[in-house]
mmCIF file of C-alpha atoms in Angstrom:
data_model
loop_
_atom_site.group_PDB
_atom_site.id
_atom_site.type_symbol
_atom_site.label_atom_id
_atom_site.label_comp_id
_atom_site.label_asym_id
_atom_site.label_seq_id
_atom_site.Cartn_x
_atom_site.Cartn_y
_atom_site.Cartn_z
ATOM 1 C CA MET A 16 0.000 0.000 0.000
ATOM 2 C CA ALA A 17 2.875 2.365 0.844
ATOM 3 C CA ALA A 18 4.464 1.701 -2.527
ATOM 4 C CA ALA A 19 1.241 2.525 -4.265
ATOM 5 C CA SER A 20 0.888 5.776 -2.334
ATOM 6 C CA ASP A 21 4.396 6.816 -3.283
ATOM 7 C CA GLU A 22 3.638 6.646 -7.033
ATOM 8 C CA PRO A 23 3.423 10.082 -8.686
ATOM 9 C CA LEU A 24 -0.052 11.288 -9.553
ATOM 10 C CA GLY A 25 -0.888 11.205 -13.256
ATOM 11 C CA LEU A 26 -2.182 14.556 -14.472
ATOM 12 C CA THR A 27 -3.981 15.042 -17.771
ATOM 13 C CA VAL A 28 -3.664 18.495 -19.222
ATOM 14 C CA HIS A 29 -6.541 19.573 -21.456
ATOM 15 C CA SER A 30 -5.854 22.310 -23.925
ATOM 16 C CA MET A 31 -7.887 25.471 -23.438
ATOM 17 C CA PRO A 32 -9.511 27.129 -26.451
ATOM 18 C CA SER A 33 -7.749 30.206 -27.651
ATOM 19 C CA PRO A 34 -9.539 33.544 -27.235
ATOM 20 C CA GLY A 35 -9.951 33.770 -31.019
ATOM 21 C CA GLN A 36 -11.534 30.323 -31.218
ATOM 22 C CA ALA A 37 -13.957 31.172 -28.414
ATOM 23 C CA LEU A 38 -14.992 34.368 -30.176
ATOM 24 C CA ASP A 39 -15.533 32.470 -33.447
ATOM 25 C CA GLU A 40 -17.739 29.914 -31.691
ATOM 26 C CA ALA A 41 -19.748 32.647 -29.989
ATOM 27 C CA GLU A 42 -20.182 34.479 -33.303
ATOM 28 C CA SER A 43 -21.262 31.232 -34.970
ATOM 29 C CA ARG A 44 -23.875 30.641 -32.274
ATOM 30 C CA ARG A 45 -25.164 34.189 -32.681
ATOM 31 C CA THR A 46 -25.362 33.756 -36.456
ATOM 32 C CA VAL A 47 -27.339 30.504 -36.173
ATOM 33 C CA HIS A 48 -29.624 32.073 -33.567
ATOM 34 C CA GLY A 49 -30.146 35.109 -35.807
ATOM 35 C CA ARG A 50 -31.028 32.947 -38.791
ATOM 36 C CA TRP A 51 -33.600 30.978 -36.824
ATOM 37 C CA LYS A 52 -35.023 34.229 -35.508
ATOM 38 C CA MET A 53 -35.321 35.606 -39.051
ATOM 39 C CA ILE A 54 -37.003 32.391 -40.262
ATOM 40 C CA ALA A 55 -39.464 32.607 -37.367
ATOM 41 C CA VAL A 56 -40.338 36.208 -38.258
ATOM 42 C CA LEU A 57 -40.850 35.281 -41.935
ATOM 43 C CA LEU A 58 -43.092 32.377 -40.956
ATOM 44 C CA MET A 59 -45.117 34.658 -38.688
ATOM 45 C CA CYS A 60 -45.594 37.090 -41.573
ATOM 46 C CA ALA A 61 -46.554 34.374 -44.045
ATOM 47 C CA ALA A 62 -48.729 32.359 -41.669
ATOM 48 C CA PRO A 63 -51.891 34.484 -42.072
ATOM 49 C CA VAL A 64 -51.639 34.249 -45.869
ATOM 50 C CA ILE A 65 -51.159 30.491 -45.742
ATOM 51 C CA ALA A 66 -53.964 30.139 -43.213
ATOM 52 C CA SER A 67 -56.393 32.187 -45.293
ATOM 53 C CA TYR A 68 -55.748 30.130 -48.408
ATOM 54 C CA PHE A 69 -55.949 26.879 -46.425
ATOM 55 C CA THR A 70 -59.236 27.934 -44.838
ATOM 56 C CA TYR A 71 -60.677 29.093 -48.135
ATOM 57 C CA TYR A 72 -59.629 26.234 -50.372
ATOM 58 C CA VAL A 73 -59.185 23.232 -48.072
ATOM 59 C CA ILE A 74 -61.614 23.435 -45.171
ATOM 60 C CA ARG A 75 -64.351 25.570 -46.713
ATOM 61 C CA PRO A 76 -67.859 24.235 -46.041
ATOM 62 C CA GLU A 77 -69.067 21.547 -48.403
ATOM 63 C CA GLY A 78 -71.562 22.584 -51.036
ATOM 64 C CA ARG A 79 -69.996 26.002 -51.656
ATOM 65 C CA SER A 80 -68.564 26.191 -55.110
ATOM 66 C CA VAL A 81 -65.708 28.550 -55.899
ATOM 67 C CA TYR A 82 -66.505 30.836 -58.811
ATOM 68 C CA GLY A 83 -63.037 32.273 -59.368
ATOM 69 C CA GLU A 84 -60.145 30.216 -60.686
ATOM 70 C CA LEU A 85 -57.248 29.747 -58.278
ATOM 71 C CA ILE A 86 -53.899 30.591 -59.883
ATOM 72 C CA ASP A 87 -51.380 27.861 -59.130
ATOM 73 C CA PRO A 88 -48.596 28.700 -58.813
ATOM 74 C CA GLN A 89 -49.360 32.262 -57.858
ATOM 75 C CA ARG A 90 -47.579 34.999 -59.768
ATOM 76 C CA GLU A 91 -45.620 37.532 -57.758
ATOM 77 C CA MET A 92 -46.030 41.189 -58.648
ATOM 78 C CA PRO A 93 -43.131 42.161 -60.951
ATOM 79 C CA ARG A 94 -40.913 45.142 -60.288
ATOM 80 C CA LEU A 95 -42.439 47.625 -62.693
ATOM 81 C CA THR A 96 -42.705 51.389 -62.847
ATOM 82 C CA ALA A 97 -46.149 52.477 -64.014
ATOM 83 C CA THR A 98 -47.429 56.009 -64.565
ATOM 84 C CA ASP A 99 -50.510 57.649 -63.101
ATOM 85 C CA ARG A 100 -53.043 59.708 -65.067
ATOM 86 C CA SER A 101 -50.857 62.816 -64.752
ATOM 87 C CA GLY A 102 -47.843 60.951 -66.175
ATOM 88 C CA ALA A 103 -45.957 60.732 -62.875
ATOM 89 C CA PRO A 104 -44.005 57.491 -62.260
ATOM 90 C CA VAL A 105 -45.456 55.091 -59.691
ATOM 91 C CA GLU A 106 -43.861 51.852 -58.538
ATOM 92 C CA LEU A 107 -46.311 48.996 -58.950
ATOM 93 C CA ALA A 108 -45.202 47.727 -55.529
ATOM 94 C CA THR A 109 -47.023 50.663 -53.889
ATOM 95 C CA LEU A 110 -50.233 48.706 -54.514
ATOM 96 C CA LYS A 111 -49.208 46.103 -51.934
ATOM 97 C CA GLY A 112 -50.799 46.110 -48.494
ATOM 98 C CA GLN A 113 -54.401 45.186 -49.248
ATOM 99 C CA TRP A 114 -56.532 43.125 -51.607
ATOM 100 C CA LEU A 115 -56.784 44.333 -55.203
ATOM 101 C CA LEU A 116 -59.543 43.802 -57.751
ATOM 102 C CA VAL A 117 -57.840 44.509 -61.061
ATOM 103 C CA ALA A 118 -59.285 45.339 -64.472
ATOM 104 C CA VAL A 119 -57.164 45.698 -67.619
ATOM 105 C CA ALA A 120 -58.073 47.558 -70.814
ATOM 106 C CA ASP A 121 -56.769 50.136 -73.242
ATOM 107 C CA ALA A 122 -57.618 53.774 -72.548
ATOM 108 C CA ALA A 123 -60.420 53.978 -75.137
ATOM 109 C CA CYS A 124 -62.451 51.673 -72.865
ATOM 110 C CA ASP A 125 -65.063 50.015 -75.053
ATOM 111 C CA ALA A 126 -68.411 48.636 -73.871
ATOM 112 C CA LEU A 127 -66.780 45.558 -72.326
ATOM 113 C CA CYS A 128 -64.296 47.720 -70.434
ATOM 114 C CA GLU A 129 -67.078 49.932 -69.088
ATOM 115 C CA GLN A 130 -68.983 46.830 -67.957
ATOM 116 C CA GLN A 131 -65.882 45.500 -66.190
ATOM 117 C CA LEU A 132 -65.281 48.806 -64.405
ATOM 118 C CA TYR A 133 -68.952 48.962 -63.397
ATOM 119 C CA LEU A 134 -68.916 45.427 -61.962
ATOM 120 C CA GLN A 135 -65.612 46.158 -60.243
ATOM 121 C CA ARG A 136 -67.125 49.220 -58.552
ATOM 122 C CA GLN A 137 -70.329 47.384 -57.590
ATOM 123 C CA LEU A 138 -68.389 44.449 -56.150
ATOM 124 C CA ARG A 139 -66.401 46.729 -53.887
ATOM 125 C CA GLU A 140 -69.441 48.712 -52.747
ATOM 126 C CA SER A 141 -71.333 45.500 -51.988
ATOM 127 C CA LEU A 142 -68.724 44.590 -49.350
ATOM 128 C CA GLY A 143 -70.114 47.197 -46.969
ATOM 129 C CA ARG A 144 -67.833 47.795 -43.983
ATOM 130 C CA GLU A 145 -65.148 45.600 -45.525
ATOM 131 C CA LYS A 146 -64.870 47.583 -48.757
ATOM 132 C CA ASP A 147 -61.854 49.593 -47.602
ATOM 133 C CA ARG A 148 -59.847 46.361 -47.591
ATOM 134 C CA LEU A 149 -60.244 46.054 -51.371
ATOM 135 C CA ASP A 150 -58.726 48.469 -53.894
ATOM 136 C CA ARG A 151 -60.208 48.926 -57.365
ATOM 137 C CA VAL A 152 -57.330 49.061 -59.836
ATOM 138 C CA TRP A 153 -57.561 49.776 -63.551
ATOM 139 C CA LEU A 154 -54.350 49.023 -65.432
ATOM 140 C CA VAL A 155 -54.422 50.966 -68.701
ATOM 141 C CA SER A 156 -52.489 49.086 -71.336
ATOM 142 C CA ASP A 157 -51.681 51.853 -73.830
ATOM 143 C CA ALA A 158 -50.632 55.505 -73.955
ATOM 144 C CA ALA A 159 -53.924 57.063 -75.142
ATOM 145 C CA PRO A 160 -55.766 59.542 -72.887
ATOM 146 C CA VAL A 161 -58.527 58.251 -70.621
ATOM 147 C CA PRO A 162 -61.949 59.593 -71.774
ATOM 148 C CA GLU A 163 -63.605 62.231 -69.595
ATOM 149 C CA ARG A 164 -66.833 60.221 -69.591
ATOM 150 C CA LEU A 165 -65.181 57.762 -67.179
ATOM 151 C CA THR A 166 -64.173 60.350 -64.571
ATOM 152 C CA ASN A 167 -67.151 59.900 -62.236
ATOM 153 C CA GLY A 168 -67.020 56.111 -62.402
ATOM 154 C CA LEU A 169 -63.300 56.080 -61.603
ATOM 155 C CA HIS A 170 -63.664 58.142 -58.446
ATOM 156 C CA GLY A 171 -61.833 56.282 -55.674
ATOM 157 C CA ALA A 172 -60.143 53.866 -58.090
ATOM 158 C CA THR A 173 -56.401 53.559 -58.709
ATOM 159 C CA VAL A 174 -55.641 54.098 -62.397
ATOM 160 C CA LEU A 175 -52.139 53.245 -63.598
ATOM 161 C CA ARG A 176 -50.718 52.943 -67.081
ATOM 162 C CA VAL A 177 -48.677 49.786 -67.720
ATOM 163 C CA PRO A 178 -47.802 48.581 -71.255
ATOM 164 C CA ALA A 179 -49.512 45.327 -72.218
ATOM 165 C CA ASP A 180 -46.215 43.513 -72.852
ATOM 166 C CA GLN A 181 -45.127 44.259 -69.283
ATOM 167 C CA LEU A 182 -48.489 43.211 -67.851
ATOM 168 C CA SER A 183 -48.055 39.796 -69.430
ATOM 169 C CA ARG A 184 -45.198 39.202 -66.960
ATOM 170 C CA TRP A 185 -47.809 39.121 -64.219
ATOM 171 C CA LEU A 186 -51.405 38.612 -65.379
ATOM 172 C CA ALA A 187 -52.744 36.262 -68.027
ATOM 173 C CA PRO A 188 -56.171 35.451 -69.498
ATOM 174 C CA VAL A 189 -57.685 32.040 -70.073
ATOM 175 C CA GLN A 190 -56.434 30.628 -73.362
ATOM 176 C CA GLY A 191 -58.459 32.036 -76.235
ATOM 177 C CA HIS A 192 -59.444 35.180 -74.316
ATOM 178 C CA ALA A 193 -57.952 38.648 -73.818
ATOM 179 C CA LEU A 194 -56.620 40.263 -70.634
ATOM 180 C CA SER A 195 -59.492 42.755 -70.742
ATOM 181 C CA GLU A 196 -62.136 40.016 -70.454
ATOM 182 C CA HIS A 197 -61.328 39.108 -66.841
ATOM 183 C CA LEU A 198 -61.201 40.664 -63.397
ATOM 184 C CA TYR A 199 -58.165 39.591 -61.357
ATOM 185 C CA VAL A 200 -57.723 39.238 -57.583
ATOM 186 C CA VAL A 201 -54.329 40.070 -56.056
ATOM 187 C CA ASP A 202 -53.511 39.445 -52.400
ATOM 188 C CA PRO A 203 -51.893 42.051 -50.104
ATOM 189 C CA MET A 204 -48.434 40.585 -50.736
ATOM 190 C CA GLY A 205 -48.765 41.333 -54.451
ATOM 191 C CA ASN A 206 -49.465 37.777 -55.574
ATOM 192 C CA TRP A 207 -51.987 37.292 -58.354
ATOM 193 C CA MET A 208 -54.020 34.441 -56.912
ATOM 194 C CA MET A 209 -57.456 34.375 -58.614
ATOM 195 C CA ARG A 210 -59.065 35.102 -61.971
ATOM 196 C CA PHE A 211 -62.801 35.481 -62.492
ATOM 197 C CA PRO A 212 -64.378 34.027 -65.657
ATOM 198 C CA ALA A 213 -64.210 35.990 -68.904
ATOM 199 C CA ARG A 214 -66.985 38.496 -69.632
ATOM 200 C CA MET A 215 -68.568 38.106 -66.216
ATOM 201 C CA ASP A 216 -72.201 39.245 -65.986
ATOM 202 C CA ALA A 217 -74.245 40.465 -63.016
ATOM 203 C CA ALA A 218 -75.116 36.917 -61.934
ATOM 204 C CA GLY A 219 -71.433 35.999 -62.093
ATOM 205 C CA ALA A 220 -70.547 39.098 -60.078
ATOM 206 C CA SER A 221 -72.870 37.916 -57.309
ATOM 207 C CA ARG A 222 -70.936 34.657 -57.131
ATOM 208 C CA ALA A 223 -67.637 36.556 -57.300
ATOM 209 C CA LYS A 224 -68.747 38.608 -54.286
ATOM 210 C CA ARG A 225 -69.112 35.401 -52.240
ATOM 211 C CA ASP A 226 -65.547 34.450 -53.163
ATOM 212 C CA ILE A 227 -64.246 37.862 -52.101
ATOM 213 C CA ASP A 228 -66.277 37.790 -48.877
ATOM 214 C CA ARG A 229 -64.742 34.470 -47.894
ATOM 215 C CA LEU A 230 -61.230 35.638 -48.736
ATOM 216 C CA LEU A 231 -61.641 38.741 -46.588
ATOM 217 C CA ARG A 232 -63.057 36.768 -43.673
ATOM 218 C CA ALA A 233 -60.269 34.207 -43.864
ATOM 219 C CA SER A 234 -57.593 36.909 -43.912
ATOM 220 C CA SER A 235 -58.926 39.454 -41.445
ATOM 221 C CA SER A 236 -56.336 41.661 -39.704
ATOM 222 C CA TRP A 237 -53.345 41.087 -42.013
ATOM 223 C CA ASP A 238 -53.949 43.735 -44.649
ATOM 224 C CA GLU A 239 -53.997 47.529 -44.435
ATOM 225 C CA ALA A 240 -57.506 48.869 -44.905
ATOM 226 C CA GLY A 241 -58.057 52.300 -46.381
ATOM 227 C CA ARG A 242 -54.850 53.004 -48.267
#
């Protein structure tokens, strides 16, 4: 026993991390934490959009038909500079923040165009207290002046001029039809997500209103009413 106690103690020396290595590890942890935090914020922002679409298209009550056509995949709003009626430049992205009901036509605005603008206005007014969550947008596809006869009907609408070839980067009609034959629904993030049937009549507009009502209910509190 005495011999065993006289043996020298064995010591194991562990290397300590250098100050630089410790700083690198701390920075790495902060970077990973920051990335997860950013992902969480993005998911929180996107969650209401995802939830509204899921509610509307997946768990909607049976027996309710959807009148509008869901665009899949959705088309993100392109980075375009439009012009307003005075000729001033306006970034298309300024339309983001609330639901849009979009009509497209050249400035001459024939009978079909006038019908589309009328239905667009009636649809918005029919929403009652929710109408401020939906913007009426007319995208004029040429450089001609807008007729004075349309002034009263366009009160409260957003009118922007965007060349037709640039519009085709975002919106599209059903095959065999023209852009001007449809009304288009765009969500507050700028995604084109629905297209109503070509040459919609008053009966069709009533069905379109039900679609819009359900979209607004499913997405309450994540858009900016009253731009």
